[in-house]
Structure formats: C-alpha cells, structure tokens
CSV table of C-alpha atoms in Angstrom, one decimal:
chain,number,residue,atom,x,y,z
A,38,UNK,CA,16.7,92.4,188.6
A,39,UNK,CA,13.9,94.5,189.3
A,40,UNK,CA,15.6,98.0,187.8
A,41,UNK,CA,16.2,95.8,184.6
A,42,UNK,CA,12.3,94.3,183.8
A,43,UNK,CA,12.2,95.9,180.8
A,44,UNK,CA,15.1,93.6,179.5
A,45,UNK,CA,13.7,90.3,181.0
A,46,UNK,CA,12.0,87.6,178.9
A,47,UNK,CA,12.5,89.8,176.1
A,48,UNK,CA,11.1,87.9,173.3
A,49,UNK,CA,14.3,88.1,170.6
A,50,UNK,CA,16.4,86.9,173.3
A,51,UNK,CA,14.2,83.9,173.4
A,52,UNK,CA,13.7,83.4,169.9
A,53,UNK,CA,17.7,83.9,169.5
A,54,UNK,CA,18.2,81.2,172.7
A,55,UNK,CA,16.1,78.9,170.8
A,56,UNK,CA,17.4,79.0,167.3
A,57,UNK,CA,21.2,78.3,168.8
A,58,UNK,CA,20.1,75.7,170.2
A,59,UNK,CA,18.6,74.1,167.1
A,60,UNK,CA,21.5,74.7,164.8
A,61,UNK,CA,23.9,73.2,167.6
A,62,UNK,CA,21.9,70.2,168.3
A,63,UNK,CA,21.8,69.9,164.9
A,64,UNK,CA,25.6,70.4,164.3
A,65,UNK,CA,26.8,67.6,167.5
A,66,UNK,CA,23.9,65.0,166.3
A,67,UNK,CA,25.1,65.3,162.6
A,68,UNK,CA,28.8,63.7,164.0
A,69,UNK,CA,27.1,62.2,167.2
A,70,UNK,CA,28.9,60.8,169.6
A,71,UNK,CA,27.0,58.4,171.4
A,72,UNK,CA,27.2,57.0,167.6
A,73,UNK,CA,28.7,58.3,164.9
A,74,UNK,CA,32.1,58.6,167.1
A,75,UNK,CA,32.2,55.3,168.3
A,76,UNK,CA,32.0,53.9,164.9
A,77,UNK,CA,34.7,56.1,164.0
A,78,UNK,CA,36.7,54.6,166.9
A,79,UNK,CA,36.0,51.3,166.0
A,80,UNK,CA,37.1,51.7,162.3
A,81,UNK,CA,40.5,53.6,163.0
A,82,UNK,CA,40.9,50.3,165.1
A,83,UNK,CA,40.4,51.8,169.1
A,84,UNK,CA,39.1,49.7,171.3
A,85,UNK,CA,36.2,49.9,173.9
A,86,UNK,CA,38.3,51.5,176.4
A,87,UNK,CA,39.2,54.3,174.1
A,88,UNK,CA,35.4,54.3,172.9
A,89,UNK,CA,34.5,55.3,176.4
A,90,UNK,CA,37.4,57.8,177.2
A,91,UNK,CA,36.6,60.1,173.7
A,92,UNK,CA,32.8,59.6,174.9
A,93,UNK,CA,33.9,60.9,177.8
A,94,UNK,CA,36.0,63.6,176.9
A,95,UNK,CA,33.3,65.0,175.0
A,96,UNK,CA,31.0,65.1,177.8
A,97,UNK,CA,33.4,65.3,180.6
A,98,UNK,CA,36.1,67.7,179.5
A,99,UNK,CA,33.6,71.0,179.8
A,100,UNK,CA,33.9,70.6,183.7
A,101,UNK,CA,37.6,71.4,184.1
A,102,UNK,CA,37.0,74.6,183.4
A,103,UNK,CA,34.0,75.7,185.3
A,104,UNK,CA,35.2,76.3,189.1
A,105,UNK,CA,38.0,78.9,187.3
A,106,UNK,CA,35.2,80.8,185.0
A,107,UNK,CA,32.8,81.1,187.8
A,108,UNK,CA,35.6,82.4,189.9
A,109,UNK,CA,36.4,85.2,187.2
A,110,UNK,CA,32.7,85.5,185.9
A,111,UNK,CA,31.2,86.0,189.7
A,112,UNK,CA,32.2,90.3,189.5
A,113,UNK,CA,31.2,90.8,186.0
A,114,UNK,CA,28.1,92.0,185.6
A,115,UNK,CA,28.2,91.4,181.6
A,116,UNK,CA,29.6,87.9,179.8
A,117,UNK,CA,28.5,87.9,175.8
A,118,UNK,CA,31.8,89.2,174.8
A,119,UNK,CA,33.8,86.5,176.4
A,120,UNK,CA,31.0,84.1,175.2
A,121,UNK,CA,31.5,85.3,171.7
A,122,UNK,CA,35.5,83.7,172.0
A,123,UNK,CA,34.4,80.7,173.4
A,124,UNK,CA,31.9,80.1,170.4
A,125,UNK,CA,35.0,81.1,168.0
A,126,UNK,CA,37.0,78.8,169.4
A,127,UNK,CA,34.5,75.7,169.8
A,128,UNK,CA,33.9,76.0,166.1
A,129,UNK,CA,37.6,76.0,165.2
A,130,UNK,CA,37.9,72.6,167.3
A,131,UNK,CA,35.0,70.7,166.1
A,132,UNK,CA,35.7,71.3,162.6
A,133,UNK,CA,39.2,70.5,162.9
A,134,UNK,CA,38.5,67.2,163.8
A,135,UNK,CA,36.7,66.8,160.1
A,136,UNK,CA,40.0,68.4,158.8
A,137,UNK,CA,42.0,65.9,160.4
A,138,UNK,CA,40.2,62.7,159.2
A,139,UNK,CA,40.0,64.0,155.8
A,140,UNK,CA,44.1,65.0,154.9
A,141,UNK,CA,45.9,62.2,157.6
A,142,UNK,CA,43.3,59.2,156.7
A,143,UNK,CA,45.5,56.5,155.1
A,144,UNK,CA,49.1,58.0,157.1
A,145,UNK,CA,48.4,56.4,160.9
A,146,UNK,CA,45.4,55.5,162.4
A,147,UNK,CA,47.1,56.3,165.9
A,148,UNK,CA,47.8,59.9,164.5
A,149,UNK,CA,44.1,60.1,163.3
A,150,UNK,CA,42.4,59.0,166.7
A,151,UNK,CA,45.3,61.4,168.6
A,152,UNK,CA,43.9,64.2,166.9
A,153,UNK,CA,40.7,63.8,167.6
A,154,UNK,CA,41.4,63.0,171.1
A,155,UNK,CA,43.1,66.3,171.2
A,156,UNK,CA,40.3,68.5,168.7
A,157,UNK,CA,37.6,67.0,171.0
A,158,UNK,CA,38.6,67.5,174.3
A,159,UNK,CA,39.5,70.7,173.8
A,160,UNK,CA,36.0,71.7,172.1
A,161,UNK,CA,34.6,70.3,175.2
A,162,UNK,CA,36.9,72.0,177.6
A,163,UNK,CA,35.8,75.0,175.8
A,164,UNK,CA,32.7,74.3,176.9
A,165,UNK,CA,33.4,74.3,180.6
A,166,UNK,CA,34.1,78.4,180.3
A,167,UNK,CA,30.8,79.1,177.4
A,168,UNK,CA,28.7,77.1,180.2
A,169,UNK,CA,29.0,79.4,183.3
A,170,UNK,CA,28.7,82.3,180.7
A,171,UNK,CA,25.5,80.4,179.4
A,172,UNK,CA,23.4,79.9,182.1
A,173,UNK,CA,24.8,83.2,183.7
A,174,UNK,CA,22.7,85.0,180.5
A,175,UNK,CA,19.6,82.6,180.8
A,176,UNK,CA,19.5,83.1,184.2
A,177,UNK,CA,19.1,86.6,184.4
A,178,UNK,CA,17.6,86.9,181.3
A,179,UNK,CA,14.5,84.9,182.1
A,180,UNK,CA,12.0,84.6,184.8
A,181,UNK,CA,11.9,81.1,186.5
A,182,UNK,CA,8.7,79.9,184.8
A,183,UNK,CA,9.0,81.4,181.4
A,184,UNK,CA,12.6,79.8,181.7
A,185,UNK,CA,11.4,76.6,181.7
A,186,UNK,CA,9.0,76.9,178.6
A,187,UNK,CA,12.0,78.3,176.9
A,188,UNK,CA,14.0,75.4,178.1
A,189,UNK,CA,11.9,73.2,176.9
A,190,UNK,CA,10.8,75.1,173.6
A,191,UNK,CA,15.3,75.4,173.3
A,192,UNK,CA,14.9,71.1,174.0
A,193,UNK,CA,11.7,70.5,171.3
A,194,UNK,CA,13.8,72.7,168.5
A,195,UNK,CA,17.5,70.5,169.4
A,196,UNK,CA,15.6,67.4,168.9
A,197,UNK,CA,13.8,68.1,165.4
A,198,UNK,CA,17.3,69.6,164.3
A,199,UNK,CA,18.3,66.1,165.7
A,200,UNK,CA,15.8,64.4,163.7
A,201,UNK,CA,16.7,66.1,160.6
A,202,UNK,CA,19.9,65.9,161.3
A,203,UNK,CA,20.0,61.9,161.4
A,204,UNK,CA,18.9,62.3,157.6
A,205,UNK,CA,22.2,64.1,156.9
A,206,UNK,CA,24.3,61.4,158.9
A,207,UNK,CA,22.5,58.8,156.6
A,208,UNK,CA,23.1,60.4,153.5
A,209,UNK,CA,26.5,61.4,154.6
A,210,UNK,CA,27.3,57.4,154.9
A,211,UNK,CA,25.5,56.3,152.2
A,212,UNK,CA,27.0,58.1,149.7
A,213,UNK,CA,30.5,58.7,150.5
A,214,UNK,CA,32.9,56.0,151.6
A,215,UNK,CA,34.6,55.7,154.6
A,216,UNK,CA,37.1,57.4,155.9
A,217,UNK,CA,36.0,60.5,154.1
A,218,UNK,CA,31.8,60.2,155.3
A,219,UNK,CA,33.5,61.2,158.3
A,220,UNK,CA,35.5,63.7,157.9
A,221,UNK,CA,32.3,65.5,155.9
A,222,UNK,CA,30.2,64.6,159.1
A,223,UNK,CA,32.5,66.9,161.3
A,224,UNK,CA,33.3,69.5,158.3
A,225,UNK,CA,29.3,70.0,157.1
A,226,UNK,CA,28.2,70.0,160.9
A,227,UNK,CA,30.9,72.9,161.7
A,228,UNK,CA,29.0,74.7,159.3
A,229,UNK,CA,25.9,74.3,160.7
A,230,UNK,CA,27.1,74.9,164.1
A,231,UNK,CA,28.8,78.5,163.1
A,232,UNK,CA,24.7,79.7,161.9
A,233,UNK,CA,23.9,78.9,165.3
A,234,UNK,CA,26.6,80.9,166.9
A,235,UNK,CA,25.7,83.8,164.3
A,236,UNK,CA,22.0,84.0,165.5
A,237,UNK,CA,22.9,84.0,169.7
A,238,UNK,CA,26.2,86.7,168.6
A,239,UNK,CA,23.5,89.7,169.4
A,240,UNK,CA,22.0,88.5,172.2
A,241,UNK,CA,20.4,91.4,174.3
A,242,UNK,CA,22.2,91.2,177.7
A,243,UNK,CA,22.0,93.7,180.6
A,244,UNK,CA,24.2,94.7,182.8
A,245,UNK,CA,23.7,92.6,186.6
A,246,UNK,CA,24.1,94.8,189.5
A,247,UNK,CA,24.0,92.0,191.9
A,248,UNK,CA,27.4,90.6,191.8
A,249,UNK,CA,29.6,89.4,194.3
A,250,UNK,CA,33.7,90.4,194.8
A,251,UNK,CA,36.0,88.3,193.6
A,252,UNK,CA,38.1,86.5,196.2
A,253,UNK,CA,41.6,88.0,196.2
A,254,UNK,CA,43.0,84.1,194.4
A,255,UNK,CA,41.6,80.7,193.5
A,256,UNK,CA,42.5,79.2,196.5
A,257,UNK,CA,39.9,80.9,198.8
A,258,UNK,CA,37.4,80.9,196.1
A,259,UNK,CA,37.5,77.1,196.4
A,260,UNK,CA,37.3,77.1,199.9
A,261,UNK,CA,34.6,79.8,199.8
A,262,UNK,CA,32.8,77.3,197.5
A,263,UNK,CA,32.8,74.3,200.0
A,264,UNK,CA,31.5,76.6,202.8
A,265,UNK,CA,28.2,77.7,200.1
A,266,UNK,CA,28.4,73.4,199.9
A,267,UNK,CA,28.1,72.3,203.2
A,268,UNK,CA,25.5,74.8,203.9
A,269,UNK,CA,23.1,74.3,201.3
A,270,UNK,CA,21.2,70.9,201.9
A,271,UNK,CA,19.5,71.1,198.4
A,272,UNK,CA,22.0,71.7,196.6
A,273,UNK,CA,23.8,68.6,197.6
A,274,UNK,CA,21.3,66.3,197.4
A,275,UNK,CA,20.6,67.7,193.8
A,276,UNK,CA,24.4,67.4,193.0
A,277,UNK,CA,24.1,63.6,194.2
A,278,UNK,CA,20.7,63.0,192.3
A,279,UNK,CA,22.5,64.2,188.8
A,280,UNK,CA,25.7,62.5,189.4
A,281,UNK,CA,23.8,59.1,189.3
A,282,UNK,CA,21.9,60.7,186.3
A,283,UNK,CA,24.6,60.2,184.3
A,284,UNK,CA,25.0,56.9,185.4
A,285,UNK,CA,23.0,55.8,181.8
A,286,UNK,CA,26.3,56.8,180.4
A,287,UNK,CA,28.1,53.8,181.6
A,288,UNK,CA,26.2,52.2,179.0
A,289,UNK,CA,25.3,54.5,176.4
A,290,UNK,CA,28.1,54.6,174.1
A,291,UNK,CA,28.5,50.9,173.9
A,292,UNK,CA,24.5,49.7,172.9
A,293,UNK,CA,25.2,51.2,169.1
A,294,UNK,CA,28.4,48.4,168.8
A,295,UNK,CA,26.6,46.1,170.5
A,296,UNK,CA,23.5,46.4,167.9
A,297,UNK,CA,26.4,46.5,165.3
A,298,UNK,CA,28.4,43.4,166.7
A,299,UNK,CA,24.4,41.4,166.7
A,300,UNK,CA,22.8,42.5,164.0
A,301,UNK,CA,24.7,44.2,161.8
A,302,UNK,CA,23.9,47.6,160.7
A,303,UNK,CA,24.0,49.9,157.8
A,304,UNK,CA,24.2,53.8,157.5
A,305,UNK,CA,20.2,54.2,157.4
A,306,UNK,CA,19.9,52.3,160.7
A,307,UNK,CA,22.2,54.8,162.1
A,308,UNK,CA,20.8,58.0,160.7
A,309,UNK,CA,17.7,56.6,161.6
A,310,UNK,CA,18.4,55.9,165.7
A,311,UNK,CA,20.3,59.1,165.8
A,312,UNK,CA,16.8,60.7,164.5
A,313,UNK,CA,14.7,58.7,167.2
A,314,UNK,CA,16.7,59.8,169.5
A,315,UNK,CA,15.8,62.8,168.9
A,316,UNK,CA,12.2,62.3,168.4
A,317,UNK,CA,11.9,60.9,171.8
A,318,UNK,CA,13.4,64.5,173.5
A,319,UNK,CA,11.3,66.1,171.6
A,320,UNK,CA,7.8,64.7,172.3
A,321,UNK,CA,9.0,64.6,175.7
A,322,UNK,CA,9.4,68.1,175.8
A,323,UNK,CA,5.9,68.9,175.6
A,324,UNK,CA,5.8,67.0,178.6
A,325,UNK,CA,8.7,68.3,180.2
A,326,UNK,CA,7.6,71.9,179.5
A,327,UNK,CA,4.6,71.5,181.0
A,328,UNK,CA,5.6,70.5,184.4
A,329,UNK,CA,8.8,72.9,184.0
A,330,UNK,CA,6.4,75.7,183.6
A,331,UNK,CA,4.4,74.2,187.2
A,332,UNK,CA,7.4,74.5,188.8
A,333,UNK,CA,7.3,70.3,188.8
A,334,UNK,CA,11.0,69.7,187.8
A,335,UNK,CA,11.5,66.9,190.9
A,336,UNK,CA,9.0,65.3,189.0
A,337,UNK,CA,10.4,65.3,185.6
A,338,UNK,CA,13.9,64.1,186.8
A,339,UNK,CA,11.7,61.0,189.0
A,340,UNK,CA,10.3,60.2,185.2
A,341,UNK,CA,13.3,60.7,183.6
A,342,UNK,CA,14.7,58.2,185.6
A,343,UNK,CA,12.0,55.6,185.2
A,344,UNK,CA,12.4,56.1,181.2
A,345,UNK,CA,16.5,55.2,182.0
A,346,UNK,CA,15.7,52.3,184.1
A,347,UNK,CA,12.6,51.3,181.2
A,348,UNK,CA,15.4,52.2,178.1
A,349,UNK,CA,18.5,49.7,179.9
A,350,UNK,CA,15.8,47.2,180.6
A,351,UNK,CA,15.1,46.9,177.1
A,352,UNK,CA,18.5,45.7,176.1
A,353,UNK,CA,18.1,42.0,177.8
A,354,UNK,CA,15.2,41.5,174.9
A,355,UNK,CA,16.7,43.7,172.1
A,356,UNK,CA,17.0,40.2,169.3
A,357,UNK,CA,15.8,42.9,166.3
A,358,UNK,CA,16.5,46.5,165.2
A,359,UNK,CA,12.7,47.8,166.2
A,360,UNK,CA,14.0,47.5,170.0
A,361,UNK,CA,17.2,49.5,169.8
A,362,UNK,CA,15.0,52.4,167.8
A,363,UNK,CA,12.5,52.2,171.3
A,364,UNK,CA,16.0,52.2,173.2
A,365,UNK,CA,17.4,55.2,171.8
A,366,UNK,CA,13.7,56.9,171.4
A,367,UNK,CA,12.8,56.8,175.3
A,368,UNK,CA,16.5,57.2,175.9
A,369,UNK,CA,15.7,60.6,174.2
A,370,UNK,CA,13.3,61.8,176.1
A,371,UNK,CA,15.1,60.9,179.3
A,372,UNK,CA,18.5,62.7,178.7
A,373,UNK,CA,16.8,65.6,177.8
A,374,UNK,CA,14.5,65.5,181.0
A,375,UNK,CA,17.4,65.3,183.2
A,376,UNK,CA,19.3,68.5,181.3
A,377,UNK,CA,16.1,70.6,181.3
A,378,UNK,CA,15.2,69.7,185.1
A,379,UNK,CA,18.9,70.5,186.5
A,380,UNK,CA,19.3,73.2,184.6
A,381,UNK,CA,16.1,75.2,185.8
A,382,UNK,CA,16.8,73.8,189.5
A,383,UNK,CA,20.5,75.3,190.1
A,384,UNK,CA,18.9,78.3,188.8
A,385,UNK,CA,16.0,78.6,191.0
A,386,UNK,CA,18.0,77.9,194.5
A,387,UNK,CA,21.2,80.0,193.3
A,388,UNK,CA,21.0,83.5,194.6
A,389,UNK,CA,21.7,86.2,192.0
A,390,UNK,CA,24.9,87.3,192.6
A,391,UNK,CA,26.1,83.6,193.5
A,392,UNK,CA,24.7,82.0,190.3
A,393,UNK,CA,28.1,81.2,188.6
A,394,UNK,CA,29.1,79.7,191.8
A,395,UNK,CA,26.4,77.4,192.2
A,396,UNK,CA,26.1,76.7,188.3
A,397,UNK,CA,30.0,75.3,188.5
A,398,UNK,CA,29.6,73.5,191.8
A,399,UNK,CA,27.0,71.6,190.5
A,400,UNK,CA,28.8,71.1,187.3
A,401,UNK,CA,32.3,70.4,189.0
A,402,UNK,CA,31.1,67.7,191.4
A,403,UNK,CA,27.5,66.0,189.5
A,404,UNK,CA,29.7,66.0,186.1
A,405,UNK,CA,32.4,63.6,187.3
A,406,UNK,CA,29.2,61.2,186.1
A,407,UNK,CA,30.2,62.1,182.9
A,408,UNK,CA,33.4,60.2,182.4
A,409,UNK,CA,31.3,56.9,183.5
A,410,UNK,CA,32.1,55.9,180.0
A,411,UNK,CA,35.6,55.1,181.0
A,412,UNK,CA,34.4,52.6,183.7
A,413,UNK,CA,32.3,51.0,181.2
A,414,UNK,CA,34.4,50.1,178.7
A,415,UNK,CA,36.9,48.5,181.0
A,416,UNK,CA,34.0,46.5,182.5
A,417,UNK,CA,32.3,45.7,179.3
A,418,UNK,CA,36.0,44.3,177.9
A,419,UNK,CA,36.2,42.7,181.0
A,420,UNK,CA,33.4,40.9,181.5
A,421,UNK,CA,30.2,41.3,178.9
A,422,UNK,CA,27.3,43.8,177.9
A,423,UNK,CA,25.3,42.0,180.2
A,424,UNK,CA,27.1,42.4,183.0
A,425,UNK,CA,27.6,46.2,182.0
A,426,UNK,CA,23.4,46.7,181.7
A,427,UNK,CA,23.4,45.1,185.1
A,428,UNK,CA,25.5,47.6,187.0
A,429,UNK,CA,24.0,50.7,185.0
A,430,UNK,CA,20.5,49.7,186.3
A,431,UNK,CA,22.0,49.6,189.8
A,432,UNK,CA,22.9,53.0,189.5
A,433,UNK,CA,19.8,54.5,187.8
A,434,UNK,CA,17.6,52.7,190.6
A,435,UNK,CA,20.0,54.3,193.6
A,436,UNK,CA,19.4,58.0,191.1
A,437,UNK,CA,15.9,57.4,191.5
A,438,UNK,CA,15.4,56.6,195.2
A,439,UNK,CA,17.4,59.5,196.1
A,440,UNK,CA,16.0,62.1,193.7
A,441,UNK,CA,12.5,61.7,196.7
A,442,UNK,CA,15.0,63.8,198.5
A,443,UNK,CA,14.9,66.8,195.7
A,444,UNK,CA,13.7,69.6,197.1
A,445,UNK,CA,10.1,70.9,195.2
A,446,UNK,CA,10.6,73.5,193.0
C-alpha cells in the first residue's frame, strides 16, 4: 500500500462509499424484510416456517458464494468491473420480485411466493460474489481508523435513508391496496437502489500489488483456507462471537406478526417501526464511530450484545405499540454495531494479500447464523413466542460471554 498513498482515503471514494450505502439502505428498508416480507408471506398464505426460510434466504443466501469469489478474487489486483455485474444483476432480481407480485397476483399464491423465493435468493446469492469484491475495495481503499469513521458515517446515512424510507413503506400501504402496495414496494425501491449503484459505478480503485497466487483448483484452496483457520486464534474466536451475533435472528422476523397477531397493526405502525429501526442505528452510530475510530470495536460488539439481550427482554412486557417501537429502535442500533464492528475487525487481522480469504472465511462459517430464521419458525409453530424469546436470549448471553475472548483492536 505504501507505493499507492496518494489513492488511499481519497475523499470522493468516501463520499461515493457513503452515498451507496444510503440509497441501498434506503432501497432494502423500503420492502424490508424483517417486515414488510413477512407480511407479504403471511398474506399470500405461507406460514412461519416459510417466513423464516425467505428471511433467511435473504440474509443467508450471500454466503454460498463467498469461499469461490475469494478464491478467484485472491490474484486480482483490481475488482470494480466485476463489481459493476454484480450490481446489474442485484437490481434486475430485487425488482423482479415487484414485477412478479404485480402481473401473477390473483393466478396462484404458490406461484407468487415461488417466485420470490427464487428473485430473492438469487439477489442475495448475488451478494455473496459483490461482498468479497466490497470489502476487498474498502479495505485497501481506507486506512484502518478512517475506515471506521467511514463505516460508521456509511451506517448513520443507511439508517436516515431507513428512516425516510419507513415514510415511503407507509404511504406505499396506505394508499394502494394490497397485493399491488407490494409489488410498488419492491418496483419504487429498485429504483432507488439503481441511484445508489450509479453513484459507487466510478469508484477510484488502484491496482493491489500484494496478491497472493491462485491455488491451481478449489479443492486446495479450501484446504489452504482451513490451514489460515486453525492457525489464527483470533480469527476463530471472532468467527464464533458473530455466529452467536446473529442468534437475534431466531427471533427477529417473527416479533412484527407477533405485534400484528396482539395488537393489530395498520400501515403507519409499520412505516413507523421500520423508521425506528433505523433511528436507533443511526444515533448509535455516533457511538459506534467513536470507539471504531479508538480502535475499540471488542467493545462495541460487548454493547451491541447487551442492546440484543435488553431488545428480546422487552418482548415479555410488550402489552402496547410504544414497546415494540423501543424493540425495533435498540434493535437498530445493535445490528448495526455488530455489522460495523466485524466488518473493521476481519479487516484489521487479514493480511493484504489474504484479505478475500479471511473476509469469506468469516462470512462462510459466522453467516450459517444467518439462516437461524429457519429454526425459529419451526420452534415458534411448535411451541410459542415465548418459548422462542427464551432460547434467543440463551444464545445472545453465550455471544456475549465469549466476545471477552475478542482480541483488542
């Protein structure tokens, strides 16, 4: 990096970083999922189980592809241009979905929720090739400490496009009726979504000398990859510490039905929780930006635990709307602690020209968390949303003891 300091924390590239962020957040929170999709779900008449499977898909899906980009992406010293299809493609996807809702809505509502099984998992598998080409151009595009301010500036822009963005949903639902609100969610958002891809097209990248050869197939690249696993201490334990991270996500899809299924909601209350949501990452931020810039990101994933355990805690009292919006607000501000903080960690123990490696190991192994949706649909048809709080708080308490073992960075 040092021939190249000219091109690092170049001030467009932040600015560019920053506004792509916005206009995505804005775009996914518009047709969230944690939300909006679940009531979707629930009208086309899917069930919890399938509730938790599309959560997870959306979430979960971007990891497939990881291990095989890094693999690829390890020799190149540039990635924009394959980042540029990746954004073509993830835009085609997501507003496909809106497509589909809008001309099959009143044929089948199996064919409707197959294709947006199929529209979403492949924008999210999409995902799992633009994320190693991502953080590969954040990583060398940024120092370690101004990375984190720009992380957290990237975070603080996401969540008021979020907030805005829950003033769409609501007007969205108020004024259209159902099935086409959403289809124009997912059409409108797709929109949105292409400015922010627009803005990050130019992105000034240089060219990284430090890059490591390509294994001669996949197969030793894997096996190459455990070797780097069993040898890095920190690395595990940090794998180990986000895995149980997304532990909240056993539960998280399922708290907007169950506030549906008690007290009955309309389009506003939804618009508005999306936009607390929100409002809690970004007041966080300040917070998380802070320490991030101190080099304190153990402590912001110990907080963003507490906030988890504080947020699923809530649920046993929530008998009125005002403590779902605190639910969803420090909910907010925990998710987007525990994306900043990983994110700047995996980059600060990779070395250079193992980064992709390291970014997809993490992802590979810590993102399996992601599908804990599945889980908790089956448990919360089995049993009850009690039961399901229960087990998510067991989880986020064993994320939080074994996070003490993060190394300080």
């Amino acid at each position: 990096m040092s021939g190249n300091n000219s091109q690092i924390d170049l001030s467009k590239n932040r600015n560019r970083f920053i506004a792509q962020g916005f206009f995505l957040a804005a775009a996914i929170a518009v047709a969230d999922t944690s939300t909006i999709l679940p009531l979707i779900i629930d009208y086309f008449k899917g069930d919890e189980i399938l509730v938790g499977i599309l959560s997870s898909l959306m979430k979960g899906g971007a990891i497939i592809m990881q291990l095989w980009t890094a693999f690829k992406a390890q020799e190149h010293g540039k990635v924009l241009k394959s980042l540029r299809k990746v954004f073509v493609f993830r835009f085609l996807t997501w507003f496909s979905v809106g497509l589909s809702i809008y001309i099959f809505s009143g044929y089948s509502n199996f064919l409707i929720l197959l294709l947006i099984s199929i529209f979403l998992f492949l924008f999210s598998f999409s995902a799992g090739v633009g994320v190693i080409y991502y953080q590969e151009l954040t990583g060398k595009s940024f120092t370690k400490k101004y990375r984190g301010k720009v992380l957290a500036y990237r975070q603080i822009a996401s969540g008021i496009a979020g907030i805005l963005s829950g003033g769409i949903s609501a007007l969205i639902l108020e004024n259209f009726a159902k099935p086409n609100s959403f289809a124009f969610l997912f059409i409108f958002s797709g929109l949105i979504m292409a400015v922010g891809f627009y803005i990050f097209w130019n992105f000034n990248e240089f060219e990284k000398k430090e890059t490591a050869k390509k294994e001669q197939n996949f197969y030793l690249f894997l096996k190459n990859a455990g070797k780097v696993l069993k040898a890095d201490k920190s690395l595990q334990i940090q794998i180990l510490s986000r895995f149980l991270a997304y532990g909240l996500f056993l539960i998280f899809p399922f708290i907007i039905l169950n506030a549906k299924n008690k007290l009955g909601i309309a389009g506003k209350d939804i618009g508005f929780i999306i936009s607390l949501q929100m409002a809690g990452a970004v007041v966080a931020n300040f917070l998380w930006g802070f320490l991030a810039s101190r080099n304190m990101n153990k402590c912001i994933i110990l907080i963003s635990f507490l906030f988890s355990i504080i947020a699923i805690s809530s649920i046993f009292f929530a008998n009125n709307i005002y403590v779902y919006y605190a639910i969803y607000f420090i909910s907010g501000a925990a998710i987007d602690g525990f994306r900043l903080a990983f994110s700047n960690l995996i980059l600060i123990i990779a070395p250079n020209e193992k980064r992709p490696v390291y970014v997809a190991i993490q992802n590979n192994l810590s993102s399996v968390g992601l599908f804990f949706a599945i889980p908790g649909g089956i448990i919360l048809k089995s049993f009850n949303f009690n039961v399901l709080a229960i087990i998510t708080l067991f989880i986020l308490f064993l994320g939080l003891v074994f996070s003490f073992g993060l190394k300080k960075q």
